[in-house]
mmCIF file of N, CA and C in Angstrom:
data_model
loop_
_atom_site.group_PDB
_atom_site.id
_atom_site.type_symbol
_atom_site.label_atom_id
_atom_site.label_comp_id
_atom_site.label_asym_id
_atom_site.label_seq_id
_atom_site.Cartn_x
_atom_site.Cartn_y
_atom_site.Cartn_z
ATOM 1 N N MET A 1 -8.353 -2.037 32.262
ATOM 2 C CA MET A 1 -8.946 -1.312 31.641
ATOM 3 C C MET A 1 -8.364 -0.239 30.604
ATOM 4 N N GLU A 2 -7.406 -0.147 31.067
ATOM 5 C CA GLU A 2 -6.708 1.260 29.903
ATOM 6 C C GLU A 2 -5.494 0.336 28.700
ATOM 7 N N ILE A 3 -5.145 -0.951 29.070
ATOM 8 C CA ILE A 3 -4.584 -1.461 28.420
ATOM 9 C C ILE A 3 -5.710 -1.879 27.045
ATOM 10 N N ARG A 4 -6.963 -2.574 27.886
ATOM 11 C CA ARG A 4 -7.564 -2.641 26.930
ATOM 12 C C ARG A 4 -8.430 -1.804 25.741
ATOM 13 N N GLU A 5 -8.244 -0.577 26.802
ATOM 14 C CA GLU A 5 -8.749 0.764 25.310
ATOM 15 C C GLU A 5 -7.389 0.894 24.331
ATOM 16 N N LYS A 6 -6.881 0.745 24.876
ATOM 17 C CA LYS A 6 -5.613 0.625 24.269
ATOM 18 C C LYS A 6 -5.505 -0.106 22.634
ATOM 19 N N LEU A 7 -5.541 -1.297 23.025
ATOM 20 C CA LEU A 7 -5.706 -2.343 22.529
ATOM 21 C C LEU A 7 -7.284 -2.032 21.183
ATOM 22 N N LEU A 8 -8.200 -1.798 21.780
ATOM 23 C CA LEU A 8 -9.431 -1.555 20.860
ATOM 24 C C LEU A 8 -9.260 -0.346 19.819
ATOM 25 N N LYS A 9 -7.892 0.659 20.156
ATOM 26 C CA LYS A 9 -7.762 1.670 19.278
ATOM 27 C C LYS A 9 -6.663 1.365 18.267
ATOM 28 N N PHE A 10 -5.746 0.389 18.542
ATOM 29 C CA PHE A 10 -5.203 0.323 17.533
ATOM 30 C C PHE A 10 -5.437 -1.672 17.028
ATOM 31 N N ARG A 11 -6.458 -1.777 16.964
ATOM 32 C CA ARG A 11 -6.813 -3.160 16.979
ATOM 33 C C ARG A 11 -6.495 -3.590 15.081
ATOM 34 N N PHE A 12 -7.185 -2.114 14.472
ATOM 35 C CA PHE A 12 -6.694 -2.668 12.998
ATOM 36 C C PHE A 12 -5.377 -2.408 13.232
ATOM 37 N N HIS A 13 -4.079 -2.034 13.416
ATOM 38 C CA HIS A 13 -3.301 -2.194 13.050
ATOM 39 C C HIS A 13 -2.288 -3.460 13.874
ATOM 40 N N ILE A 14 -3.172 -4.126 14.512
ATOM 41 C CA ILE A 14 -2.877 -5.188 15.722
ATOM 42 C C ILE A 14 -2.712 -6.676 14.464
ATOM 43 N N VAL A 15 -3.813 -6.853 13.480
ATOM 44 C CA VAL A 15 -4.516 -7.512 12.437
ATOM 45 C C VAL A 15 -3.804 -7.143 11.513
ATOM 46 N N PHE A 16 -3.320 -6.062 10.848
ATOM 47 C CA PHE A 16 -2.759 -6.370 9.794
ATOM 48 C C PHE A 16 -1.498 -6.578 9.690
ATOM 49 N N ALA A 17 -1.057 -6.124 11.158
ATOM 50 C CA ALA A 17 0.770 -6.784 11.681
ATOM 51 C C ALA A 17 0.480 -8.140 11.636
ATOM 52 N N PHE A 18 -0.633 -9.001 11.752
ATOM 53 C CA PHE A 18 -0.599 -10.215 12.672
ATOM 54 C C PHE A 18 -0.777 -10.845 10.751
ATOM 55 N N VAL A 19 -1.754 -10.548 9.640
ATOM 56 C CA VAL A 19 -2.006 -11.168 8.138
ATOM 57 C C VAL A 19 -0.721 -11.077 7.836
ATOM 58 N N PHE A 20 -0.201 -9.507 8.373
ATOM 59 C CA PHE A 20 1.627 -9.650 6.677
ATOM 60 C C PHE A 20 2.251 -10.755 7.628
ATOM 61 N N SER A 21 2.268 -10.957 9.122
ATOM 62 C CA SER A 21 2.896 -11.528 9.836
ATOM 63 C C SER A 21 3.418 -12.952 8.749
ATOM 64 N N LEU A 22 1.988 -13.424 9.031
ATOM 65 C CA LEU A 22 1.283 -14.924 8.473
ATOM 66 C C LEU A 22 1.966 -15.325 6.951
ATOM 67 N N LEU A 23 1.324 -13.761 6.051
ATOM 68 C CA LEU A 23 1.962 -13.859 4.341
ATOM 69 C C LEU A 23 3.256 -13.911 4.633
ATOM 70 N N THR A 24 4.489 -13.229 5.352
ATOM 71 C CA THR A 24 5.470 -13.409 4.834
ATOM 72 C C THR A 24 6.045 -14.881 5.591
ATOM 73 N N PHE A 25 5.904 -14.641 6.246
ATOM 74 C CA PHE A 25 5.546 -17.035 6.773
ATOM 75 C C PHE A 25 5.160 -17.743 6.043
ATOM 76 N N SER A 26 4.077 -17.581 4.897
ATOM 77 C CA SER A 26 3.684 -18.961 4.306
ATOM 78 C C SER A 26 4.408 -18.185 2.915
ATOM 79 N N LEU A 27 4.734 -17.335 2.685
ATOM 80 C CA LEU A 27 5.674 -17.193 1.342
ATOM 81 C C LEU A 27 6.945 -17.734 1.625
ATOM 82 N N VAL A 28 7.698 -17.237 2.999
ATOM 83 C CA VAL A 28 9.114 -18.148 2.845
ATOM 84 C C VAL A 28 8.605 -19.337 2.759
ATOM 85 N N THR A 29 8.202 -19.794 3.608
ATOM 86 C CA THR A 29 7.668 -21.219 4.088
ATOM 87 C C THR A 29 6.927 -22.316 2.377
ATOM 88 N N TYR A 30 6.587 -21.529 2.255
ATOM 89 C CA TYR A 30 6.007 -22.210 0.878
ATOM 90 C C TYR A 30 6.210 -21.798 -0.672
ATOM 91 N N SER A 31 7.516 -21.391 -0.544
ATOM 92 C CA SER A 31 7.379 -20.427 -2.000
ATOM 93 C C SER A 31 8.712 -21.893 -2.420
ATOM 94 N N PRO A 32 8.950 -21.850 -3.624
ATOM 95 C CA PRO A 32 10.082 -22.654 -4.651
ATOM 96 C C PRO A 32 11.518 -22.051 -4.055
ATOM 97 N N GLY A 33 12.499 -23.097 -4.001
ATOM 98 C CA GLY A 33 14.087 -21.940 -4.552
ATOM 99 C C GLY A 33 14.608 -21.150 -5.115
ATOM 100 N N PHE A 34 15.036 -20.875 -5.195
ATOM 101 C CA PHE A 34 16.200 -19.962 -6.448
ATOM 102 C C PHE A 34 16.422 -20.539 -7.077
ATOM 103 N N LEU A 35 16.789 -22.023 -7.056
ATOM 104 C CA LEU A 35 17.005 -22.924 -8.085
ATOM 105 C C LEU A 35 16.378 -23.395 -8.941
ATOM 106 N N THR A 36 14.681 -23.577 -8.365
ATOM 107 C CA THR A 36 14.681 -24.174 -9.177
ATOM 108 C C THR A 36 13.648 -23.711 -10.246
ATOM 109 N N VAL A 37 13.174 -22.099 -9.692
ATOM 110 C CA VAL A 37 12.821 -21.233 -10.749
ATOM 111 C C VAL A 37 13.757 -20.526 -11.724
ATOM 112 N N LEU A 38 15.164 -21.360 -11.093
ATOM 113 C CA LEU A 38 16.414 -20.762 -12.482
ATOM 114 C C LEU A 38 16.194 -21.819 -13.210
ATOM 115 N N SER A 39 16.021 -23.524 -12.871
ATOM 116 C CA SER A 39 16.369 -24.493 -13.783
ATOM 117 C C SER A 39 14.661 -24.194 -14.560
ATOM 118 N N TYR A 40 13.305 -23.386 -14.440
ATOM 119 C CA TYR A 40 11.991 -23.834 -14.926
ATOM 120 C C TYR A 40 12.616 -22.884 -16.269
ATOM 121 N N PHE A 41 12.831 -21.686 -16.022
ATOM 122 C CA PHE A 41 12.930 -20.367 -16.507
ATOM 123 C C PHE A 41 14.575 -20.124 -17.420
ATOM 124 N N TRP A 42 15.423 -21.218 -17.577
ATOM 125 C CA TRP A 42 16.583 -21.224 -18.168
ATOM 126 C C TRP A 42 16.550 -20.651 -20.012
ATOM 127 N N PRO A 43 15.939 -22.195 -19.706
ATOM 128 C CA PRO A 43 15.228 -21.467 -21.638
ATOM 129 C C PRO A 43 15.121 -19.811 -21.891
ATOM 130 N N LEU A 44 14.059 -19.880 -21.212
ATOM 131 C CA LEU A 44 13.636 -18.038 -21.064
ATOM 132 C C LEU A 44 14.762 -16.880 -21.031
ATOM 133 N N LEU A 45 15.562 -16.829 -19.991
ATOM 134 C CA LEU A 45 16.486 -16.456 -20.075
ATOM 135 C C LEU A 45 17.591 -16.732 -20.755
ATOM 136 N N LEU A 46 17.860 -17.864 -21.481
ATOM 137 C CA LEU A 46 18.934 -17.808 -22.580
ATOM 138 C C LEU A 46 18.456 -17.396 -23.687
ATOM 139 N N SER A 47 17.794 -17.401 -23.950
ATOM 140 C CA SER A 47 17.435 -16.685 -25.205
ATOM 141 C C SER A 47 16.676 -15.301 -25.390
ATOM 142 N N THR A 48 16.280 -14.914 -23.934
ATOM 143 C CA THR A 48 16.701 -13.422 -23.396
ATOM 144 C C THR A 48 18.329 -12.733 -23.885
ATOM 145 N N ALA A 49 19.304 -13.981 -22.984
ATOM 146 C CA ALA A 49 20.283 -13.137 -23.446
ATOM 147 C C ALA A 49 21.161 -13.215 -24.369
ATOM 148 N N LEU A 50 20.579 -14.042 -24.999
ATOM 149 C CA LEU A 50 21.182 -14.591 -26.881
ATOM 150 C C LEU A 50 20.658 -13.199 -27.931
ATOM 151 N N PHE A 51 19.222 -13.140 -27.544
ATOM 152 C CA PHE A 51 18.553 -11.647 -28.535
ATOM 153 C C PHE A 51 19.333 -10.263 -28.093
ATOM 154 N N LEU A 52 19.563 -10.164 -26.895
ATOM 155 C CA LEU A 52 20.474 -9.028 -26.652
ATOM 156 C C LEU A 52 21.763 -8.721 -26.898
ATOM 157 N N ALA A 53 22.062 -9.726 -26.737
ATOM 158 C CA ALA A 53 23.717 -10.122 -27.832
ATOM 159 C C ALA A 53 23.533 -9.568 -28.976
ATOM 160 N N ALA A 54 22.478 -10.189 -29.836
ATOM 161 C CA ALA A 54 22.588 -10.511 -31.514
ATOM 162 C C ALA A 54 21.549 -8.633 -31.875
ATOM 163 N N VAL A 55 21.500 -7.446 -30.804
ATOM 164 C CA VAL A 55 20.748 -6.728 -31.041
ATOM 165 C C VAL A 55 22.212 -5.788 -30.580
ATOM 166 N N LEU A 56 22.843 -5.987 -29.519
ATOM 167 C CA LEU A 56 23.751 -5.101 -29.058
ATOM 168 C C LEU A 56 24.998 -5.502 -30.799
ATOM 169 N N PHE A 57 25.045 -6.842 -31.274
ATOM 170 C CA PHE A 57 25.866 -7.307 -32.301
ATOM 171 C C PHE A 57 25.981 -6.103 -33.601
ATOM 172 N N PHE A 58 24.799 -6.853 -33.857
ATOM 173 C CA PHE A 58 23.732 -6.063 -34.937
ATOM 174 C C PHE A 58 24.075 -4.061 -34.776
ATOM 175 N N ALA A 59 23.987 -3.898 -33.894
ATOM 176 C CA ALA A 59 23.748 -2.203 -33.536
ATOM 177 C C ALA A 59 25.237 -1.379 -33.584
ATOM 178 N N ARG A 60 26.044 -2.595 -33.010
ATOM 179 C CA ARG A 60 27.791 -1.819 -33.222
ATOM 180 C C ARG A 60 28.307 -2.161 -34.743
ATOM 181 N N THR A 61 28.241 -3.413 -35.515
ATOM 182 C CA THR A 61 28.361 -3.458 -36.788
ATOM 183 C C THR A 61 27.188 -2.395 -37.405
ATOM 184 N N SER A 62 26.363 -1.804 -37.812
ATOM 185 C CA SER A 62 25.879 -1.442 -38.546
ATOM 186 C C SER A 62 25.910 0.161 -38.993
ATOM 187 N N GLY A 63 26.230 0.340 -39.812
ATOM 188 C CA GLY A 63 26.752 1.964 -40.622
ATOM 189 C C GLY A 63 25.470 2.761 -39.928
ATOM 190 N N ASN A 64 24.161 2.048 -40.239
ATOM 191 C CA ASN A 64 23.459 3.401 -39.989
ATOM 192 C C ASN A 64 23.023 3.891 -38.205
ATOM 193 N N PHE A 65 23.978 3.388 -37.632
ATOM 194 C CA PHE A 65 23.769 3.898 -35.777
ATOM 195 C C PHE A 65 24.074 4.690 -35.686
ATOM 196 N N PRO A 66 23.690 5.699 -34.881
ATOM 197 C CA PRO A 66 24.463 6.793 -34.508
ATOM 198 C C PRO A 66 25.831 6.669 -33.886
ATOM 199 N N ALA A 67 25.921 6.122 -32.992
ATOM 200 C CA ALA A 67 27.100 6.104 -32.470
ATOM 201 C C ALA A 67 28.274 5.447 -33.538
ATOM 202 N N THR A 68 27.895 4.891 -34.315
ATOM 203 C CA THR A 68 28.980 4.807 -35.409
ATOM 204 C C THR A 68 29.570 5.283 -36.318
ATOM 205 N N SER A 69 28.448 6.426 -36.142
ATOM 206 C CA SER A 69 28.432 7.434 -37.689
ATOM 207 C C SER A 69 29.292 7.880 -38.178
ATOM 208 N N SER A 70 30.431 7.961 -38.563
ATOM 209 C CA SER A 70 31.450 9.396 -38.863
ATOM 210 C C SER A 70 30.914 10.145 -38.566
ATOM 211 N N ALA A 71 29.881 11.101 -39.259
ATOM 212 C CA ALA A 71 29.193 11.779 -39.288
ATOM 213 C C ALA A 71 28.572 12.458 -38.807
ATOM 214 N N ALA A 72 28.256 13.243 -37.497
ATOM 215 C CA ALA A 72 27.626 12.728 -36.020
ATOM 216 C C ALA A 72 26.110 13.430 -36.606
ATOM 217 N N GLY A 73 26.373 14.541 -37.607
ATOM 218 C CA GLY A 73 24.652 14.884 -38.034
ATOM 219 C C GLY A 73 23.835 14.348 -38.964
ATOM 220 N N GLU A 74 24.239 13.448 -40.165
ATOM 221 C CA GLU A 74 23.410 13.049 -41.135
ATOM 222 C C GLU A 74 23.721 11.931 -40.177
ATOM 223 N N GLY A 75 24.143 10.723 -39.763
ATOM 224 C CA GLY A 75 23.650 9.447 -38.983
ATOM 225 C C GLY A 75 23.041 9.106 -38.379
ATOM 226 N N SER A 76 22.792 10.578 -37.297
ATOM 227 C CA SER A 76 22.058 10.437 -36.280
ATOM 228 C C SER A 76 20.612 11.018 -36.887
ATOM 229 N N PHE A 77 20.802 11.959 -37.896
ATOM 230 C CA PHE A 77 19.571 11.830 -38.029
ATOM 231 C C PHE A 77 18.636 11.258 -38.871
ATOM 232 N N ALA A 78 19.559 10.703 -39.899
ATOM 233 C CA ALA A 78 19.080 9.338 -40.539
ATOM 234 C C ALA A 78 18.176 8.282 -39.376
ATOM 235 N N PHE A 79 18.831 8.178 -38.685
ATOM 236 C CA PHE A 79 18.378 7.070 -37.234
ATOM 237 C C PHE A 79 17.288 7.775 -37.284
ATOM 238 N N LYS A 80 16.796 8.800 -37.015
ATOM 239 C CA LYS A 80 16.024 9.531 -35.806
ATOM 240 C C LYS A 80 14.950 9.470 -36.769
ATOM 241 N N ALA A 81 14.677 9.720 -37.966
ATOM 242 C CA ALA A 81 13.765 9.857 -39.171
ATOM 243 C C ALA A 81 13.464 8.554 -38.898
ATOM 244 N N ALA A 82 14.227 7.474 -39.683
ATOM 245 C CA ALA A 82 13.701 5.958 -39.169
ATOM 246 C C ALA A 82 12.527 5.344 -38.262
ATOM 247 N N ALA A 83 13.905 5.564 -37.166
ATOM 248 C CA ALA A 83 12.669 5.386 -36.188
ATOM 249 C C ALA A 83 11.389 6.764 -35.566
ATOM 250 N N GLU A 84 11.581 7.619 -36.153
ATOM 251 C CA GLU A 84 10.176 8.393 -35.754
ATOM 252 C C GLU A 84 9.092 7.517 -36.795
ATOM 253 N N GLY A 85 9.837 6.997 -38.199
ATOM 254 C CA GLY A 85 8.530 6.680 -39.167
ATOM 255 C C GLY A 85 7.526 5.215 -39.094
ATOM 256 N N ILE A 86 8.619 4.690 -38.235
ATOM 257 C CA ILE A 86 7.989 3.061 -37.217
ATOM 258 C C ILE A 86 7.370 3.328 -36.275
ATOM 259 N N LEU A 87 7.619 4.800 -35.144
ATOM 260 C CA LEU A 87 7.095 4.535 -33.938
ATOM 261 C C LEU A 87 5.320 5.261 -34.875
ATOM 262 N N ASP A 88 5.345 6.544 -35.785
ATOM 263 C CA ASP A 88 4.014 6.611 -36.176
ATOM 264 C C ASP A 88 3.546 5.569 -36.241
ATOM 265 N N TYR A 89 4.045 4.626 -37.663
ATOM 266 C CA TYR A 89 3.339 3.179 -38.426
ATOM 267 C C TYR A 89 2.609 2.419 -36.875
ATOM 268 N N VAL A 90 3.968 2.495 -36.001
ATOM 269 C CA VAL A 90 3.730 1.616 -34.906
ATOM 270 C C VAL A 90 1.889 2.089 -34.632
ATOM 271 N N VAL A 91 2.038 3.299 -33.619
ATOM 272 C CA VAL A 91 1.011 4.206 -32.941
ATOM 273 C C VAL A 91 -0.040 4.184 -33.342
ATOM 274 N N SER A 92 0.114 4.428 -34.782
ATOM 275 C CA SER A 92 -1.045 5.268 -36.021
ATOM 276 C C SER A 92 -1.758 3.780 -36.560
ATOM 277 N N GLY A 93 -0.726 2.695 -37.068
ATOM 278 C CA GLY A 93 -1.613 1.152 -37.554
ATOM 279 C C GLY A 93 -1.649 2.071 -38.516
ATOM 280 N N GLU A 94 -1.201 2.730 -39.463
ATOM 281 C CA GLU A 94 -0.711 3.331 -40.833
ATOM 282 C C GLU A 94 0.125 4.513 -41.201
ATOM 283 N N LEU A 95 0.766 4.300 -42.007
ATOM 284 C CA LEU A 95 1.272 5.274 -42.816
ATOM 285 C C LEU A 95 0.762 6.418 -43.279
ATOM 286 N N GLU A 96 1.227 7.296 -43.224
ATOM 287 C CA GLU A 96 0.687 8.379 -43.910
ATOM 288 C C GLU A 96 0.765 8.777 -45.633
ATOM 289 N N GLU A 97 -0.480 9.180 -46.279
ATOM 290 C CA GLU A 97 -0.868 8.481 -47.810
ATOM 291 C C GLU A 97 0.721 9.702 -48.359
ATOM 292 N N PRO A 98 0.782 10.792 -48.062
ATOM 293 C CA PRO A 98 2.332 10.975 -48.788
ATOM 294 C C PRO A 98 3.484 10.074 -48.754
ATOM 295 N N LEU A 99 3.268 9.476 -48.318
ATOM 296 C CA LEU A 99 5.083 8.606 -47.594
ATOM 297 C C LEU A 99 5.081 7.619 -48.809
ATOM 298 N N LEU A 100 3.199 7.193 -48.753
ATOM 299 C CA LEU A 100 3.300 5.804 -49.311
ATOM 300 C C LEU A 100 2.952 6.050 -50.361
ATOM 301 N N HIS A 101 2.886 6.984 -51.321
ATOM 302 C CA HIS A 101 2.632 7.955 -52.465
ATOM 303 C C HIS A 101 4.363 7.499 -52.677
ATOM 304 N N THR A 102 5.411 8.866 -52.052
ATOM 305 C CA THR A 102 6.097 8.739 -52.401
ATOM 306 C C THR A 102 7.272 7.388 -52.546
ATOM 307 N N SER A 103 6.916 6.499 -51.888
ATOM 308 C CA SER A 103 7.669 5.162 -51.492
ATOM 309 C C SER A 103 6.852 4.143 -53.039
ATOM 310 N N PHE A 104 5.750 3.837 -53.659
ATOM 311 C CA PHE A 104 5.417 3.351 -54.486
ATOM 312 C C PHE A 104 5.878 4.395 -55.932
ATOM 313 N N ALA A 105 6.077 5.171 -56.104
ATOM 314 C CA ALA A 105 6.427 6.992 -56.610
ATOM 315 C C ALA A 105 7.824 6.505 -57.448
ATOM 316 N N ASN A 106 8.759 6.055 -55.667
ATOM 317 C CA ASN A 106 10.417 5.640 -56.204
ATOM 318 C C ASN A 106 10.819 3.815 -57.246
ATOM 319 N N LEU A 107 9.655 3.216 -56.997
ATOM 320 C CA LEU A 107 9.188 2.216 -57.283
ATOM 321 C C LEU A 107 9.000 1.737 -59.134
ATOM 322 N N ASP A 108 8.887 3.082 -59.605
ATOM 323 C CA ASP A 108 8.364 3.074 -61.082
ATOM 324 C C ASP A 108 9.701 3.001 -61.952
#
């Protein structure tokens, strides 16, 4: 009778372990192989790799990138100011009025 009481005490643990084992076994048995997944997603992986390579190439060859700037202070400041402006535009969805006014005033 003592074994039955202990089994009833841990019944949720036993059920959880059984369900977890069943799920693990079914995932291992019925999931596709690595090469199958790779053959399905290779265009996406290739295009992502080429895009990242292009970003790195343009980042290295661009003169405004802080790592390649000769003057550490002014290049990084210009890059940070441009990045903050883009971030403000993306987050708020609109540019600030003074910034728009100065942009259009410079066109004249």
